[in-house]
Short mmCIF file of C-alpha atoms in Angstrom, two decimals:
data_model
loop_
_atom_site.label_atom_id
_atom_site.label_comp_id
_atom_site.label_asym_id
_atom_site.label_seq_id
_atom_site.Cartn_x
_atom_site.Cartn_y
_atom_site.Cartn_z
CA UNK A 8 14.74 7.96 -28.40
CA UNK A 9 11.69 8.35 -30.65
CA UNK A 10 11.51 11.67 -32.52
CA UNK A 11 8.37 13.74 -33.02
CA UNK A 12 8.88 13.34 -36.75
CA UNK A 13 8.18 9.61 -36.32
CA UNK A 14 4.58 10.47 -35.34
CA UNK A 15 1.94 11.04 -38.04
CA UNK A 16 1.14 14.72 -38.47
CA UNK A 17 -2.54 14.38 -37.57
CA UNK A 18 -1.58 13.04 -34.13
CA UNK A 19 0.88 15.88 -33.53
CA UNK A 20 -1.87 18.34 -34.40
CA UNK A 21 -4.40 16.85 -32.00
CA UNK A 22 -2.61 16.84 -28.68
CA UNK A 23 -5.84 17.58 -26.80
CA UNK A 24 -7.43 14.36 -28.08
CA UNK A 25 -4.37 12.40 -26.97
CA UNK A 26 -4.31 13.99 -23.54
CA UNK A 27 -8.05 13.51 -23.11
CA UNK A 28 -7.76 9.80 -23.95
CA UNK A 29 -4.81 9.43 -21.57
CA UNK A 30 -6.45 11.30 -18.66
CA UNK A 31 -9.74 9.41 -18.93
CA UNK A 32 -7.87 6.10 -19.09
CA UNK A 33 -5.84 7.02 -16.00
CA UNK A 34 -8.96 8.04 -14.06
CA UNK A 35 -11.09 5.09 -15.17
CA UNK A 36 -8.31 2.54 -14.60
CA UNK A 37 -8.89 0.81 -17.93
CA UNK A 38 -8.86 1.57 -21.64
CA UNK A 39 -12.27 -0.03 -22.18
CA UNK A 40 -13.99 2.23 -19.64
CA UNK A 41 -12.27 5.29 -21.12
CA UNK A 42 -13.50 4.25 -24.57
CA UNK A 43 -17.06 4.04 -23.22
CA UNK A 44 -16.79 7.56 -21.79
CA UNK A 45 -15.43 8.89 -25.09
CA UNK A 46 -17.91 6.88 -27.18
CA UNK A 47 -15.09 5.47 -29.32
CA UNK A 48 -13.48 2.05 -29.74
CA UNK A 49 -10.76 0.67 -27.46
CA UNK A 50 -8.21 0.57 -30.31
CA UNK A 51 -8.84 4.28 -30.93
CA UNK A 52 -7.97 5.11 -27.32
CA UNK A 53 -4.90 2.87 -27.43
CA UNK A 54 -3.67 4.55 -30.63
CA UNK A 55 -4.03 8.01 -29.08
CA UNK A 56 -2.05 7.02 -25.98
CA UNK A 57 0.63 5.23 -27.96
CA UNK A 58 1.04 8.27 -30.19
CA UNK A 59 1.46 10.45 -27.12
CA UNK A 60 4.05 8.04 -25.68
CA UNK A 61 6.01 8.03 -28.94
CA UNK A 62 5.92 11.79 -29.27
CA UNK A 63 7.05 12.40 -25.69
CA UNK A 64 9.52 9.51 -25.71
CA UNK A 65 8.19 8.04 -22.45
CA UNK A 66 6.04 5.16 -21.24
CA UNK A 67 2.83 6.32 -19.60
CA UNK A 68 1.01 3.09 -18.74
CA UNK A 69 1.82 -0.37 -17.46
CA UNK A 70 -0.72 -2.73 -18.98
CA UNK A 71 -1.78 -5.73 -16.89
CA UNK A 72 -4.59 -7.49 -18.69
CA UNK A 73 -7.71 -5.32 -18.74
CA UNK A 74 -6.35 -3.04 -16.00
CA UNK A 75 -3.64 -0.41 -16.31
CA UNK A 76 -1.36 1.40 -13.90
CA UNK A 77 0.42 4.71 -14.38
CA UNK A 78 4.20 4.79 -14.57
CA UNK A 79 6.01 7.58 -12.68
CA UNK A 80 6.09 9.57 -15.93
CA UNK A 81 2.39 8.87 -16.36
CA UNK A 82 1.68 10.12 -12.84
CA UNK A 83 3.61 13.33 -13.53
CA UNK A 84 1.89 13.99 -16.87
CA UNK A 85 -1.56 13.29 -15.46
CA UNK A 86 -0.97 15.68 -12.56
CA UNK A 87 -0.28 18.47 -15.07
CA UNK A 88 -2.71 17.56 -17.83
CA UNK A 89 -5.98 16.61 -16.18
CA UNK A 90 -6.93 20.14 -15.07
CA UNK A 91 -6.08 21.49 -18.53
CA UNK A 92 -8.31 18.90 -20.21
CA UNK A 93 -11.15 19.56 -17.77
CA UNK A 94 -10.88 23.31 -18.29
CA UNK A 95 -10.97 23.05 -22.09
CA UNK A 96 -13.81 20.52 -22.10
CA UNK A 97 -15.82 22.78 -19.81
CA UNK A 98 -15.47 25.95 -21.90
CA UNK A 99 -18.77 25.64 -23.75
CA UNK A 100 -20.75 24.86 -20.61
CA UNK A 101 -18.93 27.53 -18.64
CA UNK A 102 -19.85 30.30 -21.07
CA UNK A 103 -23.40 29.14 -21.71
CA UNK A 104 -24.13 28.64 -18.02
CA UNK A 105 -22.21 31.73 -17.01
CA UNK A 106 -24.43 33.92 -19.15
CA UNK A 107 -27.61 32.46 -17.69
CA UNK A 108 -29.13 34.23 -14.67
CA UNK A 109 -28.70 32.31 -11.43
CA UNK A 110 -32.41 32.65 -10.67
CA UNK A 111 -33.43 30.39 -13.55
CA UNK A 112 -32.50 27.07 -15.12
CA UNK A 113 -32.59 23.64 -13.57
CA UNK A 114 -30.73 21.79 -10.82
CA UNK A 115 -30.63 17.98 -10.70
CA UNK A 116 -29.48 16.45 -7.40
CA UNK A 117 -28.99 12.74 -6.80
CA UNK A 118 -29.38 11.46 -3.25
CA UNK A 119 -29.95 8.36 -1.20
CA UNK A 120 -32.68 8.08 1.39
CA UNK A 121 -30.74 9.55 4.32
CA UNK A 122 -29.68 12.60 2.32
CA UNK A 123 -33.17 13.09 0.87
CA UNK A 124 -34.89 12.89 4.25
CA UNK A 125 -32.42 14.49 6.65
CA UNK A 126 -29.64 16.47 4.94
CA UNK A 127 -31.22 18.25 2.00
CA UNK A 128 -34.44 19.79 3.43
CA UNK A 129 -32.64 22.43 5.58
CA UNK A 130 -30.74 23.60 2.47
CA UNK A 131 -33.52 23.21 -0.07
CA UNK A 132 -35.86 25.48 1.87
CA UNK A 133 -33.68 28.62 1.81
CA UNK A 134 -32.33 27.85 -1.68
CA UNK A 135 -35.81 27.56 -3.19
CA UNK A 136 -36.94 30.65 -1.32
CA UNK A 137 -33.99 32.68 -2.64
CA UNK A 138 -34.17 31.27 -6.19
CA UNK A 139 -37.85 30.47 -6.80
CA UNK A 140 -37.46 30.17 -10.57
CA UNK A 141 -34.79 27.45 -10.48
CA UNK A 142 -36.39 24.09 -11.25
CA UNK A 143 -35.01 21.63 -8.67
CA UNK A 144 -35.26 17.90 -9.28
CA UNK A 145 -34.37 15.42 -6.54
CA UNK A 146 -33.48 11.95 -7.82
CA UNK A 147 -33.88 9.35 -5.06
CA UNK A 148 -31.38 6.65 -6.05
CA UNK A 149 -29.49 3.68 -4.62
CA UNK A 150 -25.69 3.84 -4.34
CA UNK A 151 -25.19 2.00 -7.63
CA UNK A 152 -27.76 4.17 -9.37
CA UNK A 153 -26.09 7.31 -8.02
CA UNK A 154 -22.74 6.28 -9.49
CA UNK A 155 -24.29 5.59 -12.88
CA UNK A 156 -26.28 8.84 -12.86
CA UNK A 157 -23.08 10.78 -12.15
CA UNK A 158 -21.14 9.00 -14.89
CA UNK A 159 -23.88 9.72 -17.43
CA UNK A 160 -24.38 13.35 -16.29
CA UNK A 161 -28.04 12.78 -15.43
CA UNK A 162 -27.48 14.76 -12.22
CA UNK A 163 -25.32 17.81 -11.51
CA UNK A 164 -24.02 16.27 -8.30
CA UNK A 165 -25.04 13.75 -5.68
CA UNK A 166 -25.15 13.88 -1.89
CA UNK A 167 -24.55 10.82 0.23
CA UNK A 168 -22.11 8.48 1.95
CA UNK A 169 -20.04 5.90 0.11
CA UNK A 170 -17.22 3.54 1.09
CA UNK A 171 -15.68 2.87 -2.32
CA UNK A 172 -15.29 6.03 -4.39
CA UNK A 173 -14.59 5.37 -8.10
CA UNK A 174 -11.59 7.20 -9.52
CA UNK A 175 -13.67 9.11 -12.06
CA UNK A 176 -15.68 10.86 -9.32
CA UNK A 177 -14.80 13.66 -6.94
CA UNK A 178 -15.95 13.69 -3.32
CA UNK A 179 -15.97 16.47 -0.73
CA UNK A 180 -17.09 15.70 2.81
CA UNK A 181 -19.64 18.09 4.31
CA UNK A 182 -21.15 16.32 7.33
CA UNK A 183 -19.95 13.70 9.80
CA UNK A 184 -22.22 11.53 11.95
CA UNK A 185 -21.53 8.84 14.50
CA UNK A 186 -23.56 5.68 15.11
CA UNK A 187 -25.90 4.83 17.98
CA UNK A 188 -27.73 1.78 19.28
CA UNK A 189 -31.51 2.00 19.37
CA UNK A 190 -33.67 -0.45 21.31
CA UNK A 191 -37.28 -0.78 22.40
CA UNK A 192 -37.82 1.27 25.59
CA UNK A 193 -38.26 -1.90 27.68
CA UNK A 194 -35.21 -3.74 26.30
CA UNK A 195 -32.51 -4.70 28.88
CA UNK A 196 -29.87 -2.67 26.99
CA UNK A 197 -32.06 0.43 27.20
CA UNK A 198 -31.09 0.69 30.87
CA UNK A 199 -27.32 0.42 30.25
CA UNK A 200 -25.29 3.61 30.43
CA UNK A 201 -22.30 1.89 28.78
CA UNK A 202 -22.69 -0.58 25.91
CA UNK A 203 -19.86 -3.05 25.22
CA UNK A 204 -19.13 -5.25 22.21
CA UNK A 205 -20.13 -8.25 24.33
CA UNK A 206 -23.54 -6.65 24.92
CA UNK A 207 -24.03 -6.42 21.15
CA UNK A 208 -23.34 -10.12 20.50
CA UNK A 209 -26.17 -12.61 20.08
CA UNK A 210 -28.86 -9.97 19.67
CA UNK A 211 -31.69 -9.86 17.15
CA UNK A 212 -31.13 -6.96 14.76
CA UNK A 213 -33.33 -4.96 12.45
CA UNK A 214 -31.21 -3.87 9.49
CA UNK A 215 -31.57 -1.82 6.33
CA UNK A 216 -30.61 -3.44 3.01
CA UNK A 217 -27.08 -4.85 3.08
CA UNK A 218 -25.90 -2.64 0.21
CA UNK A 219 -26.36 0.51 2.30
CA UNK A 220 -22.98 2.04 3.16
CA UNK A 221 -23.54 2.42 6.90
CA UNK A 222 -24.69 -1.17 7.34
CA UNK A 223 -21.67 -2.46 5.42
CA UNK A 224 -19.49 -0.53 7.86
CA UNK A 225 -21.32 -1.96 10.89
CA UNK A 226 -20.97 -5.49 9.53
CA UNK A 227 -17.24 -4.91 9.04
CA UNK A 228 -16.83 -3.81 12.68
CA UNK A 229 -18.73 -6.90 13.85
CA UNK A 230 -16.48 -9.15 11.77
CA UNK A 231 -13.29 -7.47 13.04
CA UNK A 232 -14.39 -8.06 16.66
CA UNK A 233 -15.85 -11.54 16.07
CA UNK A 234 -19.33 -10.41 17.14
CA UNK A 235 -22.00 -12.86 16.08
CA UNK A 236 -25.44 -11.44 15.44
CA UNK A 237 -28.78 -12.42 13.97
CA UNK A 238 -30.73 -10.43 11.40
CA UNK A 239 -34.30 -10.73 12.58
CA UNK A 240 -35.71 -8.46 9.92
CA UNK A 241 -34.38 -6.48 6.96
CA UNK A 242 -36.39 -3.44 5.90
CA UNK A 243 -35.92 -0.76 3.29
CA UNK A 244 -34.97 2.42 5.15
CA UNK A 245 -33.74 3.94 8.42
CA UNK A 246 -37.24 5.22 9.14
CA UNK A 247 -38.58 1.69 8.77
CA UNK A 248 -35.77 0.37 10.97
CA UNK A 249 -36.72 2.81 13.73
CA UNK A 250 -40.37 1.90 13.36
CA UNK A 251 -39.80 -1.84 13.75
CA UNK A 252 -37.41 -1.38 16.65
CA UNK A 253 -40.10 0.64 18.39
CA UNK A 254 -42.56 -2.20 17.77
CA UNK A 255 -40.23 -4.62 19.58
CA UNK A 256 -38.94 -6.70 16.65
CA UNK A 257 -35.31 -6.25 17.69
CA UNK A 258 -32.54 -3.69 18.15
CA UNK A 259 -30.56 -1.73 15.56
CA UNK A 260 -27.43 0.29 14.98
CA UNK A 261 -28.21 3.44 13.03
CA UNK A 262 -26.49 6.55 11.79
CA UNK A 263 -27.13 9.58 13.98
CA UNK A 264 -28.22 11.39 10.82
CA UNK A 265 -31.64 9.77 11.27
CA UNK A 266 -31.89 10.64 14.98
CA UNK A 267 -32.33 14.36 14.54
CA UNK A 268 -35.73 14.35 16.28
CA UNK A 269 -36.41 12.92 19.73
CA UNK A 270 -38.83 10.00 19.89
CA UNK A 271 -40.35 8.08 22.76
CA UNK A 272 -40.68 4.94 20.62
CA UNK A 273 -37.04 3.92 20.98
CA UNK A 274 -34.22 4.26 23.49
CA UNK A 275 -30.91 5.62 22.15
CA UNK A 276 -27.58 4.47 23.62
CA UNK A 277 -23.98 5.34 22.72
CA UNK A 278 -21.83 2.66 21.10
CA UNK A 279 -18.22 1.65 21.81
CA UNK A 280 -15.61 3.93 20.24
CA UNK A 281 -14.63 1.23 17.71
CA UNK A 282 -17.58 2.31 15.56
CA UNK A 283 -16.26 5.14 13.36
CA UNK A 284 -18.09 8.21 12.17
CA UNK A 285 -19.45 8.28 8.64
CA UNK A 286 -19.08 11.30 6.39
CA UNK A 287 -21.74 12.52 4.01
CA UNK A 288 -20.68 14.74 1.17
CA UNK A 289 -21.13 15.88 -2.40
CA UNK A 290 -19.99 13.83 -5.40
CA UNK A 291 -19.56 14.90 -9.01
CA UNK A 292 -17.94 13.51 -12.12
CA UNK A 293 -14.40 14.67 -12.70
CA UNK A 294 -14.38 17.10 -15.57
CA UNK A 295 -18.03 18.07 -15.24
CA UNK A 296 -18.59 21.81 -15.16
CA UNK A 297 -20.86 22.80 -12.28
CA UNK A 298 -23.54 25.32 -13.15
CA UNK A 299 -23.96 28.51 -11.08
CA UNK A 300 -27.07 26.90 -9.57
CA UNK A 301 -25.13 23.81 -8.49
CA UNK A 302 -22.23 25.85 -7.11
CA UNK A 303 -24.56 28.10 -5.14
CA UNK A 304 -26.38 25.12 -3.61
CA UNK A 305 -23.09 23.50 -2.57
CA UNK A 306 -21.90 26.77 -1.06
CA UNK A 307 -25.10 26.91 0.98
CA UNK A 308 -24.36 23.39 2.24
CA UNK A 309 -20.79 24.36 3.12
CA UNK A 310 -19.66 27.99 2.65
CA UNK A 311 -16.01 27.03 2.07
CA UNK A 312 -16.88 24.20 -0.33
CA UNK A 313 -14.79 25.65 -3.19
CA UNK A 314 -12.04 27.24 -1.06
CA UNK A 315 -9.88 24.09 -1.01
CA UNK A 316 -11.24 21.86 -3.73
CA UNK A 317 -10.08 18.25 -3.59
CA UNK A 318 -7.71 17.84 -6.53
CA UNK A 319 -5.97 14.48 -5.96
CA UNK A 320 -3.01 13.49 -8.10
CA UNK A 321 -2.03 10.20 -9.67
CA UNK A 322 -4.64 7.62 -10.52
CA UNK A 323 -7.30 9.55 -8.62
CA UNK A 324 -6.90 12.40 -11.09
#
């Protein structure tokens, strides 16, 4: 078995750097992405991990081309090490932010359209009233832009719904909304008390952009039940979808998050139970220290937000 004396002294003296390289590689799923996060070269990350493996006498990673997978020993080490690395990396921010009054500073929130229009206003109003000197910046971003903003720390956290959560991000659900069918008031389905999958087939639909999470979910349900449908019109937001349905261009399936106010322009009907609820929650980069302003806002969204923080093990970090 390799001995610690086989490892150069400067590697033995910098265990934190080794553990940081290992944890980021495990969470990112590749050495190249970890190198980007650390702003170093891929060989530098590889050397740090190999030194750690030699010193501990274990194999941490299975390398399969550009992707990696943790061994059982790697899983066990990551479960113990990732919180330590996050805590040490957050020391400077924790003390600088901790000494700053809560009623000051800046809060950057990333959000998609649904969160910006429907979820955040009821929280922003009391937060800004209680902390009038905190500068709040809302960044209206697409799903891809949200992920990039989180990775680059351009926002403190983001609020939204997402189907595929990258390993380097944390997610905590806060809200859950079902889906409903909306039609013009004079549409034949507007008079149905029960809507079936057969009723939904062959209809003309108004849809938001295909990259939106909820529409991807709807399309998946249609595919699973072999429901054929036609996209009559694609428009940029749920508000636009509702508007064009009301004008008679077609029907739509929308998240109930956008049906918070009654309207006479459209008829709302319940969908079959095969359509699942969607959760909306808060996302942040693993290892990012949340400022007192960010923590307070999240607690106002969900009082028990930090009571049972999601701390997955294994590759999810």
